[in-house]
Amino acid sequence: MNYEIKCFECGSMIHDGFLDSCPRCGGLLTIDMDLGEMEGKDPRELRQRPMGVWRYAPFLPVEERNAISLLEGGTPLYDCRALGKEIGVKRLHVKYEGANPTGSFKDRGMTVGVSRAVELGCKVVGCASTGNTSASLAAYAAKAGLGCVVLLPSGKVALGKLAQAMFYGAKVISVDGNFDEALSVVRELAKEGHLYLLNSINPFRPEGQKSVAFEIVDQLDFEVPDVIALPVGNAANIWAVYKALTEWMSVGWIDRMPRLIGVQATGSNPITAAFRLERKDFEAVEHPETVATAIRIGNPASGKKALKAIYDTDGCATDVTDEEILSAQKLLGRREGVGVEPASAASVAGVLKLRAEGEISGSDQVVCICTGNLLKDPDTVIKNAGEVLRSEASAAAVKRLIGG
Ligand SMILES: Cc1ncc(COP(=O)(O)O)c(C=O)c1O
Ligand SMILES: [Zn+2]
């Protein structure tokens, strides 16, 4: 396994493994994998290995023998016929990332990122987070025996995620500011050498996150869907999906790209706003707000990468209101028995909207990536799921309540 770390923007080679941006132009970093050995190989050979992130080890920039793993990935791809019918698309699948060890897709990036931290000999890892990154990092740091510091925007992190970060033993710091401000602080701490940064601007994180796209194609028996829709927050995941599929194109394992569709909340939509103006860069939203706290990010660190992923695949970006998000969340639960957190439901809400607008056709094969588990945010569920009926402890009283 050979790779190079490069600047995504000016192409400079990066030799210092601790940098999180280009010393020449300040640009984002990315990893170029040398995949020559995989060319012409039969992709189905990988199926001799168990499902999960490390099935795709030849496409990852960390030696598998060094992996810090909680057996992440290998999540279900649900065939959602009832929901597809409701939305008006013939084939709709939901990739259920809530089934990961800490309940979100972040575990895919974290197994690679924390393994890299160990390879580099780091002792303390850290991140800023809207919640899921901190939950995941705390768990993988515990597994690796590393110290862990997480910075969370005060009062805006869903309860389940906060509980997780505290439970796994991270030093949890609530910052008076939003995610974007917390990220600047933790970047400064990383620069001064106090911790190894494991936000998704660390290019090893998206490398692990590529595996969600590998799995989707693998689970569809190497058929490429027409559309993959996913929520966009700090914007690395859509880039990871794009990068994965370009790598499989380059070794001849697939012969076309799906359209990638990034979905944001209307109160937190810098990428969508840039897409509408056909721009390659975006302007930050200063005070992002949405019920989908996981994607309450106004200044997405990987925004430029996300826009490239969208333009290169003839995809699009759209935004959905909080009402649309909560209604899609409920629809997915009640039609399919799949429970996802609000940010994850944005992908379904986006597909509903784009189908109604004709941007997605009824004959398209669509995959929605639902990034996090319902139980991450129990408060929002309870607020929006209707009421609990109360009864005295007698069959007669309960019968009155259930009727018929
Ligand atoms: C549940 C969930 N969905 C989506 C996202 C957005 O992913 P990205 O920041 O890679 O765009 C996040 C990020 O925190 C998340 O926690
Ligand atoms: Zn550069």
Coordinates of N, CA and C in Angstrom, one line a residue, residues 61-141:
P61 N -5.0 3.9 3.5 CA -3.6 4.3 3.7 C -3.0 3.9 5.1
V62 N -3.5 2.9 5.7 CA -3.0 2.4 7.0 C -2.8 0.9 6.8
E63 N -1.8 0.3 7.4 CA -1.6 -1.1 7.3 C -2.7 -1.8 8.2
E64 N -3.3 -2.8 7.7 CA -4.4 -3.4 8.4 C -3.9 -4.0 9.7
R65 N -2.6 -4.5 9.8 CA -2.2 -5.1 11.0 C -2.1 -4.0 12.1
N66 N -2.1 -2.8 11.8 CA -2.1 -1.7 12.8 C -3.5 -1.2 13.2
A67 N -4.5 -1.8 12.6 CA -5.9 -1.3 12.8 C -6.4 -1.3 14.2
I68 N -6.9 -0.1 14.6 CA -7.7 0.0 15.9 C -9.1 -0.1 15.4
S69 N -9.7 -1.3 15.7 CA -11.0 -1.5 15.1 C -12.1 -2.0 16.1
L70 N -13.3 -1.5 15.9 CA -14.4 -2.0 16.7 C -15.4 -2.7 15.8
L71 N -14.9 -3.2 14.7 CA -15.7 -4.0 13.7 C -16.7 -3.1 13.1
E72 N -16.3 -1.9 12.6 CA -17.2 -0.9 12.0 C -17.5 -1.2 10.6
G73 N -18.6 -0.6 10.1 CA -19.0 -0.8 8.7 C -19.8 -2.1 8.6
G74 N -20.0 -2.6 7.4 CA -20.8 -3.8 7.2 C -22.3 -3.5 7.6
T75 N -22.7 -2.3 7.4 CA -24.1 -1.9 7.8 C -25.1 -2.3 6.8
P76 N -26.4 -2.4 7.2 CA -27.4 -2.9 6.3 C -27.7 -1.9 5.1
L77 N -28.0 -2.4 4.0 CA -28.5 -1.6 2.9 C -30.0 -2.1 2.7
Y78 N -30.9 -1.3 3.2 CA -32.3 -1.7 3.2 C -33.0 -1.4 1.9
D79 N -33.7 -2.3 1.4 CA -34.5 -2.1 0.2 C -35.9 -1.6 0.7
C80 N -36.1 -0.3 0.4 CA -37.2 0.4 1.0 C -38.3 0.6 0.0
R81 N -39.1 -0.5 -0.2 CA -40.1 -0.4 -1.3 C -41.3 0.5 -0.9
A82 N -41.8 0.4 0.3 CA -42.9 1.2 0.7 C -42.6 2.7 0.7
L83 N -41.4 3.1 1.1 CA -41.0 4.5 1.1 C -40.7 4.9 -0.3
G84 N -40.1 4.0 -1.2 CA -39.9 4.3 -2.6 C -41.2 4.6 -3.3
K85 N -42.2 3.8 -3.0 CA -43.6 4.0 -3.6 C -44.1 5.4 -3.2
E86 N -44.0 5.7 -1.9 CA -44.5 7.0 -1.4 C -43.8 8.2 -2.1
I87 N -42.5 8.0 -2.3 CA -41.7 9.1 -2.9 C -41.8 9.1 -4.4
G88 N -42.1 8.0 -5.0 CA -42.3 7.9 -6.4 C -41.0 7.5 -7.1
V89 N -40.2 6.7 -6.5 CA -39.0 6.2 -7.2 C -39.1 4.6 -7.1
K90 N -38.7 4.0 -8.2 CA -38.9 2.6 -8.4 C -38.0 1.8 -7.4
R91 N -36.8 2.2 -7.3 CA -35.9 1.5 -6.4 C -35.2 2.5 -5.4
L92 N -35.5 2.2 -4.2 CA -34.9 3.1 -3.1 C -34.3 2.3 -2.0
H93 N -33.0 2.5 -1.8 CA -32.3 1.8 -0.7 C -31.9 2.9 0.4
V94 N -31.9 2.4 1.6 CA -31.3 3.2 2.7 C -30.1 2.5 3.3
K95 N -29.0 3.2 3.2 CA -27.7 2.6 3.8 C -27.7 3.1 5.3
Y96 N -27.9 2.1 6.2 CA -28.2 2.5 7.6 C -27.0 2.5 8.4
E97 N -26.4 3.7 8.5 CA -25.1 3.9 9.2 C -25.3 3.9 10.7
G98 N -26.6 4.0 11.2 CA -26.8 3.9 12.6 C -26.4 2.6 13.2
A99 N -26.1 1.6 12.4 CA -25.8 0.3 12.9 C -24.3 0.2 13.1
N100 N -23.5 1.2 13.0 CA -22.1 1.2 13.4 C -21.9 1.1 14.9
P101 N -20.7 0.8 15.3 CA -20.5 0.6 16.8 C -20.9 1.7 17.7
T102 N -20.6 3.0 17.3 CA -21.1 4.1 18.1 C -22.3 4.8 17.5
G103 N -22.9 4.1 16.5 CA -24.2 4.6 16.0 C -24.1 5.6 14.9
S104 N -23.0 5.9 14.3 CA -22.9 6.8 13.2 C -21.8 6.4 12.2
F105 N -21.8 7.0 11.0 CA -20.8 6.7 10.0 C -19.4 7.1 10.4
K106 N -19.3 7.9 11.4 CA -18.0 8.5 11.8 C -17.0 7.4 12.2
D107 N -17.6 6.2 12.6 CA -16.7 5.1 13.0 C -15.8 4.6 11.8
R108 N -16.3 4.8 10.6 CA -15.5 4.4 9.4 C -14.3 5.2 9.3
G109 N -14.4 6.5 9.5 CA -13.2 7.4 9.4 C -12.3 7.2 10.6
M110 N -13.0 7.0 11.8 CA -12.2 7.0 13.0 C -11.3 5.7 13.1
T111 N -11.8 4.6 12.6 CA -10.9 3.4 12.7 C -9.6 3.7 12.0
V112 N -9.7 4.4 10.8 CA -8.5 4.7 10.1 C -7.7 5.9 10.7
G113 N -8.4 6.9 11.2 CA -7.8 8.1 11.8 C -7.1 7.7 13.1
V114 N -7.7 6.9 13.9 CA -7.0 6.6 15.2 C -5.9 5.6 14.9
S115 N -6.0 4.7 14.0 CA -4.9 3.8 13.6 C -3.7 4.6 13.1
R116 N -4.0 5.7 12.4 CA -2.9 6.6 11.9 C -2.3 7.3 13.1
A117 N -3.1 7.8 14.0 CA -2.5 8.4 15.2 C -1.6 7.5 16.0
V118 N -1.9 6.2 16.1 CA -1.1 5.3 16.7 C 0.2 5.1 15.9
E119 N 0.1 4.9 14.6 CA 1.3 4.8 13.8 C 2.2 6.0 14.0
L120 N 1.7 7.2 14.1 CA 2.5 8.3 14.3 C 3.1 8.5 15.7
G121 N 2.6 7.6 16.6 CA 3.1 7.7 18.0 C 2.4 8.7 18.9
C122 N 1.2 9.2 18.5 CA 0.5 10.2 19.2 C 0.0 9.7 20.5
K123 N -0.1 10.5 21.5 CA -0.6 10.1 22.8 C -2.0 10.7 23.1
V124 N -2.3 11.8 22.5 CA -3.6 12.5 22.8 C -4.2 12.9 21.5
V125 N -5.5 12.5 21.3 CA -6.2 12.9 20.1 C -7.3 13.9 20.5
G126 N -7.8 14.6 19.5 CA -8.9 15.6 19.8 C -9.7 16.0 18.6
C127 N -10.8 16.6 18.9 CA -11.7 17.1 17.8 C -12.6 18.1 18.3
A128 N -13.2 18.9 17.4 CA -14.4 19.7 17.7 C -15.5 18.8 17.0
S129 N -16.8 19.0 17.6 CA -17.8 18.1 17.1 C -19.2 18.6 17.3
T130 N -20.1 18.3 16.4 CA -21.5 18.5 16.6 C -22.1 17.3 17.4
G131 N -21.2 16.3 17.7 CA -21.6 15.3 18.6 C -21.1 13.9 18.2
N132 N -21.4 13.5 17.0 CA -21.1 12.1 16.6 C -19.6 11.9 16.5
T133 N -18.8 12.9 16.0 CA -17.4 12.7 15.9 C -16.8 12.5 17.3
S134 N -17.3 13.2 18.2 CA -16.8 13.1 19.6 C -17.1 11.7 20.2
A135 N -18.3 11.3 19.9 CA -18.7 9.9 20.5 C -17.8 8.9 19.9
S136 N -17.6 9.0 18.6 CA -16.8 8.0 17.9 C -15.3 8.1 18.3
L137 N -14.8 9.3 18.3 CA -13.4 9.4 18.7 C -13.1 8.9 20.1
A138 N -14.1 9.3 21.0 CA -13.9 8.8 22.4 C -13.8 7.3 22.5
A139 N -14.6 6.6 21.7 CA -14.6 5.2 21.8 C -13.3 4.6 21.2
Y140 N -12.9 5.1 20.1 CA -11.7 4.6 19.4 C -10.4 4.9 20.2
A141 N -10.4 6.1 20.8 CA -9.3 6.5 21.7 C -9.2 5.5 22.9

